[in-house]
Amino acid sequence: MEKEYTSFRRRLQILRSRRMDISTPKQRNIVKKYNYYNLINAYKGPFLEDIRNYPSNFNPNQDCYILGTRPEYLEQLYQFDEKLRLILLKYILNIEEKIKDALVQSFYEHHSKNSSTNQRNSLHRESEYLRRNYYNLNDTEINTIVYKSGYRINKVGSRISQGPEHKFPPKFKKVQNSNIYDDSIAMIYKNIGQQRQRKKYIGDYLDKHTYIPMWVLVNILTFGSVSKLFQIQKSDVQYLIYKKLNLRGSKSTPTPDDLVDLANLIQILSLYRNICAHNERVYCTKVNIIIGDDFLGYLSKFPMSTQVNNLQRTRGTLTRNVYSNLKRLRESLYTLLFSVSVFLNNKELKKFKSDVNKEVRLLQSSLPSRSFNTVLREMGLDIDWMNLL
């Protein structure tokens, strides 16, 4: 059914008919102040009644608000999400710079030692460092395996058949690095052309030197483009990047599986970076990019980790309810918080958790407990996350 424009008066009538309490000028002004979609449609979820609790005479195809719901509650959630985006974006932007710097350093550290003299002398030019021979263009085959214990990993290698210990048939994916390379190169040259017109220092550099070195190039690339560049680096370069990032809980020698998990973690950060930068709703955004449970102690950050590990050793089966809860937490904002945390030292991590928790507690003081608990659950923060992370 097509959505038609409705007047302000009609919007008030609709919301009241759905049990929202709008009885004061201040409450009416809140509805008027915001774009209806940005406030009501985007943030109504935690304030809606369960359809099983609808009054008998209520249309089951319409929203029904929990009794006592007011526009200011939705506004408080909207403003919380806005402040949360700013916190996350600040940390993600710093991480983006770390990754860009590590990528450039690692690329030159490896290829300067493993190239001919002529290649080394030209390696600062994009016409050289973007050549195909500097990148891994072989397909990467990845199996995502979920065990009955709830344990989950990414495994590099040929397709794995389902075994009795698996909860599902392993999900097999073939990453075509040659396609990623082709798309990345096209996007890079497009960005160079665009930024030459938009940013004077890029135009001046190209006019003076006729080339753009990688350490300048990464400044005009999106985080998404950089995440793709990481994916197609040769394994020795990826290894150096892993080491230079000095991640919390990192191994002295990463495995190929670890490098796949790092690529996925960078993709998660890139996804949320775009969400935050474009002012999209973030608190309940789900992530379906998988990090292996062994990577940087990821599984240990969940309250059921001991249970999962014990069952994995004995080939036992995690109960349906616990598995569903673990799956929900893995797909929630909590995984982003983990992804940020591994780049922080102890002092930075303490500040990061404090920044987020401060806004969570302010929201708690502003919302009815039922709706607040729904928000907390959607974020994956209905656990002892401050101590687990």
Short mmCIF file of C-alpha atoms in Angstrom, two decimals:
data_model
loop_
_atom_site.label_atom_id
_atom_site.label_comp_id
_atom_site.label_asym_id
_atom_site.label_seq_id
_atom_site.Cartn_x
_atom_site.Cartn_y
_atom_site.Cartn_z
CA MET A 1 0.00 0.00 0.00
CA GLU A 2 1.36 3.42 -0.95
CA LYS A 3 2.02 5.91 1.86
CA GLU A 4 0.33 9.27 1.42
CA TYR A 5 1.20 12.56 3.13
CA THR A 6 -0.82 13.20 6.28
CA SER A 7 -1.40 16.57 7.96
CA PHE A 8 -0.09 17.31 11.44
CA ARG A 9 -3.61 17.18 12.89
CA ARG A 10 -4.19 13.81 11.27
CA ARG A 11 -0.87 12.48 12.61
CA LEU A 12 -1.92 13.44 16.12
CA GLN A 13 -5.25 11.66 15.64
CA ILE A 14 -3.52 8.51 14.43
CA LEU A 15 -1.05 8.43 17.32
CA ARG A 16 -3.77 9.02 19.91
CA SER A 17 -5.92 6.29 18.36
CA ARG A 18 -2.93 3.98 18.86
CA ARG A 19 -2.80 4.86 22.59
CA MET A 20 0.04 7.39 22.62
CA ASP A 21 -0.51 10.00 25.33
CA ILE A 22 -0.42 13.43 23.65
CA SER A 23 -2.17 15.84 26.00
CA THR A 24 0.07 18.90 26.37
CA PRO A 25 1.36 21.59 23.98
CA LYS A 26 4.92 20.37 24.66
CA GLN A 27 4.02 16.86 23.56
CA ARG A 28 2.29 18.13 20.44
CA ASN A 29 5.35 20.23 19.61
CA ILE A 30 7.60 17.18 19.83
CA VAL A 31 5.53 15.42 17.17
CA LYS A 32 5.58 18.59 15.07
CA LYS A 33 9.30 19.27 15.58
CA TYR A 34 10.63 16.08 14.00
CA ASN A 35 10.23 14.37 10.69
CA TYR A 36 7.55 11.73 11.37
CA TYR A 37 9.60 8.93 9.86
CA ASN A 38 12.81 9.91 11.67
CA LEU A 39 11.19 10.00 15.10
CA ILE A 40 8.00 7.93 15.22
CA ASN A 41 8.66 5.20 12.68
CA ALA A 42 12.35 4.82 13.56
CA TYR A 43 12.08 4.77 17.35
CA LYS A 44 8.62 3.42 18.16
CA GLY A 45 9.71 -0.22 18.55
CA PRO A 46 10.48 -0.34 22.30
CA PHE A 47 7.20 1.41 23.08
CA LEU A 48 4.84 -0.89 21.18
CA GLU A 49 2.61 -3.39 22.93
CA ASP A 50 3.03 -7.08 22.21
CA ILE A 51 0.25 -8.10 19.82
CA ARG A 52 -0.75 -10.81 22.30
CA ASN A 53 -1.64 -8.04 24.76
CA TYR A 54 -3.72 -5.93 22.34
CA PRO A 55 -7.19 -4.93 23.58
CA SER A 56 -9.84 -7.22 22.10
CA ASN A 57 -11.32 -4.41 19.98
CA PHE A 58 -7.96 -3.22 18.59
CA ASN A 59 -6.99 -3.62 14.94
CA PRO A 60 -4.19 -6.26 14.90
CA ASN A 61 -2.73 -4.66 11.76
CA GLN A 62 -2.04 -1.35 13.52
CA ASP A 63 0.56 -0.31 16.05
CA CYS A 64 -0.60 -0.25 19.65
CA TYR A 65 1.52 1.71 22.11
CA ILE A 66 2.13 0.58 25.67
CA LEU A 67 -0.21 2.53 27.94
CA GLY A 68 1.46 5.71 29.18
CA THR A 69 3.77 6.11 26.19
CA ARG A 70 4.49 9.77 25.49
CA PRO A 71 6.25 11.54 22.59
CA GLU A 72 9.06 12.64 24.91
CA TYR A 73 10.04 9.00 25.44
CA LEU A 74 10.66 8.56 21.73
CA GLU A 75 12.52 11.87 21.70
CA GLN A 76 14.75 10.68 24.55
CA LEU A 77 15.60 7.50 22.62
CA TYR A 78 16.22 9.55 19.46
CA GLN A 79 18.60 11.86 21.33
CA PHE A 80 20.32 8.92 23.02
CA ASP A 81 20.94 7.35 19.62
CA GLU A 82 22.32 10.66 18.37
CA LYS A 83 24.80 10.89 21.25
CA LEU A 84 25.71 7.22 20.89
CA ARG A 85 26.53 7.78 17.20
CA LEU A 86 28.88 10.63 18.10
CA ILE A 87 30.73 8.49 20.66
CA LEU A 88 31.08 5.56 18.28
CA LEU A 89 32.11 7.73 15.35
CA LYS A 90 34.86 9.41 17.37
CA TYR A 91 36.45 6.07 18.24
CA ILE A 92 35.90 4.48 14.83
CA LEU A 93 37.52 7.44 13.05
CA ASN A 94 40.63 7.04 15.22
CA ILE A 95 40.70 3.32 14.44
CA GLU A 96 40.30 4.07 10.73
CA GLU A 97 43.43 6.21 10.85
CA LYS A 98 45.35 3.44 12.64
CA ILE A 99 44.35 0.89 10.01
CA LYS A 100 45.23 3.19 7.11
CA ASP A 101 48.61 3.94 8.63
CA ALA A 102 49.34 0.25 9.34
CA LEU A 103 48.32 -0.72 5.80
CA VAL A 104 50.63 1.82 4.15
CA GLN A 105 53.57 1.01 6.42
CA SER A 106 53.14 -2.74 5.95
CA PHE A 107 52.73 -2.50 2.19
CA TYR A 108 56.00 -0.59 1.78
CA GLU A 109 57.85 -2.58 4.41
CA HIS A 110 57.12 -5.83 2.57
CA HIS A 111 57.34 -4.76 -1.06
CA SER A 112 60.44 -2.59 -0.62
CA LYS A 113 62.29 -5.73 0.43
CA ASN A 114 60.77 -8.02 -2.18
CA SER A 115 60.85 -5.96 -5.37
CA SER A 116 63.42 -5.16 -8.02
CA THR A 117 65.40 -1.92 -7.91
CA ASN A 118 63.28 -0.42 -10.69
CA GLN A 119 60.08 -1.36 -8.87
CA ARG A 120 61.31 0.09 -5.57
CA ASN A 121 62.23 3.35 -7.30
CA SER A 122 58.67 3.69 -8.63
CA LEU A 123 56.75 2.24 -5.67
CA HIS A 124 55.62 5.68 -4.50
CA ARG A 125 53.62 6.16 -7.73
CA GLU A 126 50.06 4.85 -8.03
CA SER A 127 50.90 3.60 -11.52
CA GLU A 128 53.26 1.16 -9.77
CA TYR A 129 51.79 0.35 -6.33
CA LEU A 130 48.33 -0.32 -7.79
CA ARG A 131 49.65 -2.92 -10.25
CA ARG A 132 48.10 -6.37 -10.01
CA ASN A 133 51.32 -8.14 -9.05
CA TYR A 134 51.36 -6.45 -5.62
CA TYR A 135 48.05 -7.99 -4.57
CA ASN A 136 46.59 -11.40 -3.80
CA LEU A 137 44.22 -12.12 -6.67
CA ASN A 138 43.60 -15.77 -5.81
CA ASP A 139 40.16 -16.76 -4.58
CA THR A 140 39.87 -17.16 -0.81
CA GLU A 141 37.69 -20.08 0.26
CA ILE A 142 36.09 -19.72 3.69
CA ASN A 143 33.92 -22.09 5.71
CA THR A 144 31.82 -20.71 8.54
CA ILE A 145 31.20 -23.54 10.98
CA VAL A 146 28.65 -23.54 13.80
CA TYR A 147 28.92 -26.41 16.25
CA LYS A 148 26.11 -27.88 18.34
CA SER A 149 27.94 -26.49 21.35
CA GLY A 150 27.31 -22.97 20.04
CA TYR A 151 30.98 -22.54 19.17
CA ARG A 152 31.54 -20.76 15.85
CA ILE A 153 34.60 -20.26 13.63
CA ASN A 154 35.71 -19.14 10.18
CA LYS A 155 38.00 -21.71 8.55
CA VAL A 156 40.06 -21.03 5.42
CA GLY A 157 40.18 -23.93 2.98
CA SER A 158 38.14 -26.07 0.62
CA ARG A 159 34.49 -26.86 1.31
CA ILE A 160 33.88 -28.79 4.55
CA SER A 161 31.07 -31.35 4.69
CA GLN A 162 28.63 -31.40 7.59
CA GLY A 163 29.67 -33.64 10.46
CA PRO A 164 27.70 -34.95 13.45
CA GLU A 165 29.19 -32.22 15.64
CA HIS A 166 27.86 -29.39 13.41
CA LYS A 167 24.60 -27.59 14.14
CA PHE A 168 24.17 -26.66 10.48
CA PRO A 169 25.93 -27.55 7.23
CA PRO A 170 29.09 -25.35 7.14
CA LYS A 171 28.46 -22.22 5.10
CA PHE A 172 30.97 -22.03 2.25
CA LYS A 173 31.98 -18.77 0.59
CA LYS A 174 34.46 -18.12 -2.19
CA VAL A 175 35.83 -14.58 -2.08
CA GLN A 176 36.86 -13.56 -5.59
CA ASN A 177 39.81 -11.30 -4.88
CA SER A 178 40.40 -10.51 -8.56
CA ASN A 179 36.93 -8.94 -8.73
CA ILE A 180 37.56 -7.01 -5.52
CA TYR A 181 40.83 -5.75 -7.01
CA ASP A 182 39.16 -4.63 -10.26
CA ASP A 183 36.35 -2.86 -8.39
CA SER A 184 38.81 -1.25 -5.97
CA ILE A 185 41.07 0.10 -8.71
CA ALA A 186 38.10 1.57 -10.58
CA MET A 187 36.85 3.20 -7.37
CA ILE A 188 40.31 4.53 -6.47
CA TYR A 189 40.81 6.26 -9.82
CA LYS A 190 37.27 7.64 -9.63
CA ASN A 191 38.04 9.04 -6.16
CA ILE A 192 41.29 10.58 -7.37
CA GLY A 193 39.44 12.35 -10.17
CA GLN A 194 36.69 13.60 -7.84
CA GLN A 195 38.99 14.70 -5.03
CA ARG A 196 41.33 16.49 -7.44
CA GLN A 197 38.46 18.91 -8.05
CA ARG A 198 37.22 19.07 -4.44
CA LYS A 199 40.44 19.21 -2.42
CA LYS A 200 43.07 21.73 -3.39
CA TYR A 201 45.97 19.85 -1.79
CA ILE A 202 45.22 16.79 -3.96
CA GLY A 203 45.09 18.87 -7.14
CA ASP A 204 48.25 20.75 -6.18
CA TYR A 205 50.10 17.52 -5.40
CA LEU A 206 49.12 15.94 -8.71
CA ASP A 207 49.98 19.09 -10.66
CA LYS A 208 53.40 19.30 -9.03
CA HIS A 209 54.40 15.62 -8.89
CA THR A 210 52.05 13.96 -11.47
CA TYR A 211 51.42 11.06 -9.08
CA ILE A 212 49.81 10.40 -5.70
CA PRO A 213 51.64 8.22 -3.16
CA MET A 214 49.73 5.64 -1.16
CA TRP A 215 50.13 7.58 2.11
CA VAL A 216 48.27 10.48 0.48
CA LEU A 217 45.80 8.26 -1.35
CA VAL A 218 44.44 6.57 1.79
CA ASN A 219 43.36 9.97 3.13
CA ILE A 220 40.80 10.30 0.34
CA LEU A 221 39.57 6.70 0.43
CA THR A 222 36.51 5.66 2.39
CA PHE A 223 36.86 3.17 5.22
CA GLY A 224 34.95 0.71 3.03
CA SER A 225 37.52 1.06 0.25
CA VAL A 226 40.35 0.55 2.74
CA SER A 227 38.66 -2.57 4.11
CA LYS A 228 38.58 -3.98 0.56
CA LEU A 229 42.25 -3.09 0.08
CA PHE A 230 43.08 -5.05 3.23
CA GLN A 231 41.23 -8.09 1.89
CA ILE A 232 43.38 -8.26 -1.24
CA GLN A 233 46.77 -7.68 0.36
CA LYS A 234 49.23 -10.53 0.15
CA SER A 235 49.22 -12.61 3.34
CA ASP A 236 52.67 -11.32 4.38
CA VAL A 237 51.36 -7.75 4.23
CA GLN A 238 48.22 -8.70 6.17
CA TYR A 239 50.43 -10.35 8.77
CA LEU A 240 52.44 -7.14 9.19
CA ILE A 241 49.24 -5.08 9.49
CA TYR A 242 47.96 -7.44 12.19
CA LYS A 243 51.21 -7.03 14.12
CA LYS A 244 51.35 -3.24 13.77
CA LEU A 245 47.78 -2.80 15.02
CA ASN A 246 48.81 -4.38 18.35
CA LEU A 247 45.28 -5.60 19.04
CA ARG A 248 44.16 -6.63 22.53
CA GLY A 249 44.55 -10.39 22.93
CA SER A 250 46.44 -10.78 19.65
CA LYS A 251 48.71 -13.76 18.97
CA SER A 252 52.40 -13.49 18.17
CA THR A 253 51.75 -15.39 14.93
CA PRO A 254 48.28 -15.01 13.36
CA THR A 255 46.78 -17.87 11.36
CA PRO A 256 45.05 -17.48 7.97
CA ASP A 257 41.77 -17.81 9.91
CA ASP A 258 42.79 -14.87 12.13
CA LEU A 259 43.41 -12.72 9.06
CA VAL A 260 39.93 -13.54 7.72
CA ASP A 261 38.46 -12.59 11.10
CA LEU A 262 40.41 -9.33 11.09
CA ALA A 263 39.06 -8.54 7.62
CA ASN A 264 35.53 -9.19 8.91
CA LEU A 265 36.09 -7.04 11.99
CA ILE A 266 37.30 -4.17 9.79
CA GLN A 267 34.16 -4.60 7.65
CA ILE A 268 32.01 -4.32 10.79
CA LEU A 269 33.73 -1.09 11.77
CA SER A 270 33.29 0.24 8.23
CA LEU A 271 29.58 -0.62 8.25
CA TYR A 272 28.94 1.20 11.52
CA ARG A 273 31.15 4.10 10.48
CA ASN A 274 28.83 4.74 7.55
CA ILE A 275 25.72 4.38 9.71
CA CYS A 276 27.06 6.91 12.22
CA ALA A 277 28.33 9.34 9.58
CA HIS A 278 24.95 9.35 7.80
CA ASN A 279 22.91 9.82 11.00
CA GLU A 280 21.12 6.51 10.65
CA ARG A 281 19.62 4.66 13.60
CA VAL A 282 22.44 2.75 15.26
CA TYR A 283 21.41 1.39 18.67
CA CYS A 284 19.51 -1.62 17.30
CA THR A 285 21.36 -2.18 14.01
CA LYS A 286 22.10 -5.87 13.53
CA VAL A 287 25.40 -7.14 12.17
CA ASN A 288 25.59 -10.42 10.27
CA ILE A 289 29.33 -10.35 9.56
CA ILE A 290 30.85 -13.23 11.50
CA ILE A 291 33.85 -13.07 13.81
CA GLY A 292 35.29 -16.44 14.83
CA ASP A 293 35.03 -17.31 18.52
CA ASP A 294 38.80 -17.84 18.81
CA PHE A 295 39.66 -14.41 17.45
CA LEU A 296 41.06 -12.07 20.14
CA GLY A 297 39.04 -13.86 22.83
CA TYR A 298 35.70 -12.94 21.22
CA LEU A 299 33.77 -15.85 22.78
CA SER A 300 35.07 -14.99 26.26
CA LYS A 301 33.18 -11.69 26.08
CA PHE A 302 29.83 -13.50 26.36
CA PRO A 303 28.32 -14.75 29.65
CA MET A 304 27.74 -18.27 28.27
CA SER A 305 31.33 -18.74 27.07
CA THR A 306 32.29 -21.29 29.76
CA GLN A 307 29.22 -23.36 28.93
CA VAL A 308 30.02 -23.27 25.20
CA ASN A 309 33.66 -24.23 25.75
CA ASN A 310 32.74 -27.14 28.02
CA LEU A 311 30.20 -28.45 25.50
CA GLN A 312 32.70 -28.05 22.65
CA ARG A 313 35.17 -30.27 24.51
CA THR A 314 32.54 -32.94 25.22
CA ARG A 315 30.71 -32.56 21.87
CA GLY A 316 27.58 -31.58 23.76
CA THR A 317 24.67 -29.45 22.56
CA LEU A 318 23.79 -25.96 23.75
CA THR A 319 20.12 -25.56 24.68
CA ARG A 320 17.92 -23.74 22.18
CA ASN A 321 17.25 -20.79 24.49
CA VAL A 322 20.91 -20.22 25.32
CA TYR A 323 21.91 -20.56 21.66
CA SER A 324 19.23 -18.03 20.62
CA ASN A 325 20.45 -15.61 23.27
CA LEU A 326 24.08 -16.00 22.17
CA LYS A 327 23.06 -15.44 18.54
CA ARG A 328 21.17 -12.28 19.50
CA LEU A 329 24.17 -10.89 21.38
CA ARG A 330 26.54 -11.69 18.52
CA GLU A 331 24.34 -9.78 16.07
CA SER A 332 23.89 -6.75 18.32
CA LEU A 333 25.74 -3.50 18.93
CA TYR A 334 27.76 -5.38 21.55
CA THR A 335 29.85 -6.92 18.76
CA LEU A 336 30.69 -3.41 17.55
CA LEU A 337 31.76 -2.47 21.08
CA PHE A 338 34.02 -5.52 21.08
CA SER A 339 35.38 -4.54 17.65
CA VAL A 340 36.27 -1.07 18.95
CA SER A 341 37.67 -2.38 22.25
CA VAL A 342 40.43 -4.49 20.69
CA PHE A 343 42.11 -1.34 19.31
CA LEU A 344 42.19 0.44 22.69
CA ASN A 345 44.68 0.37 25.54
CA ASN A 346 43.43 -0.06 29.12
CA LYS A 347 42.94 3.66 29.74
CA GLU A 348 41.17 4.21 26.42
CA LEU A 349 38.93 1.19 26.93
CA LYS A 350 37.90 2.37 30.38
CA LYS A 351 36.99 5.79 28.94
CA PHE A 352 35.11 4.22 26.00
CA LYS A 353 32.98 2.03 28.26
CA SER A 354 32.36 4.95 30.61
CA ASP A 355 31.24 7.19 27.72
CA VAL A 356 28.73 4.61 26.49
CA ASN A 357 27.52 3.65 29.96
CA LYS A 358 26.93 7.29 30.91
CA GLU A 359 24.45 7.69 28.05
CA VAL A 360 22.82 4.33 28.81
CA ARG A 361 22.22 5.37 32.44
CA LEU A 362 20.84 8.76 31.39
CA LEU A 363 18.42 6.97 29.09
CA GLN A 364 17.41 4.64 31.91
CA SER A 365 16.40 7.63 34.02
CA SER A 366 14.25 8.96 31.16
CA LEU A 367 12.25 5.90 30.07
CA PRO A 368 9.79 3.51 31.68
CA SER A 369 11.61 0.36 32.78
CA ARG A 370 9.80 -1.91 30.32
CA SER A 371 10.81 0.14 27.28
CA PHE A 372 14.32 0.75 28.60
CA ASN A 373 14.87 -2.98 29.09
CA THR A 374 13.76 -3.56 25.50
CA VAL A 375 16.33 -1.02 24.27
CA LEU A 376 19.03 -2.61 26.41
CA ARG A 377 18.19 -6.04 25.01
CA GLU A 378 18.23 -4.77 21.41
CA MET A 379 21.69 -3.32 22.01
CA GLY A 380 22.95 -6.58 23.51
CA LEU A 381 23.79 -4.74 26.74
CA ASP A 382 21.44 -6.70 28.99
CA ILE A 383 24.51 -8.54 30.31
CA ASP A 384 27.39 -7.51 32.57
CA TRP A 385 29.03 -5.93 29.56
CA MET A 386 31.15 -3.42 31.49
CA ASN A 387 33.07 -6.28 33.13
CA LEU A 388 32.95 -8.74 30.23
CA LEU A 389 34.33 -6.35 27.61
#
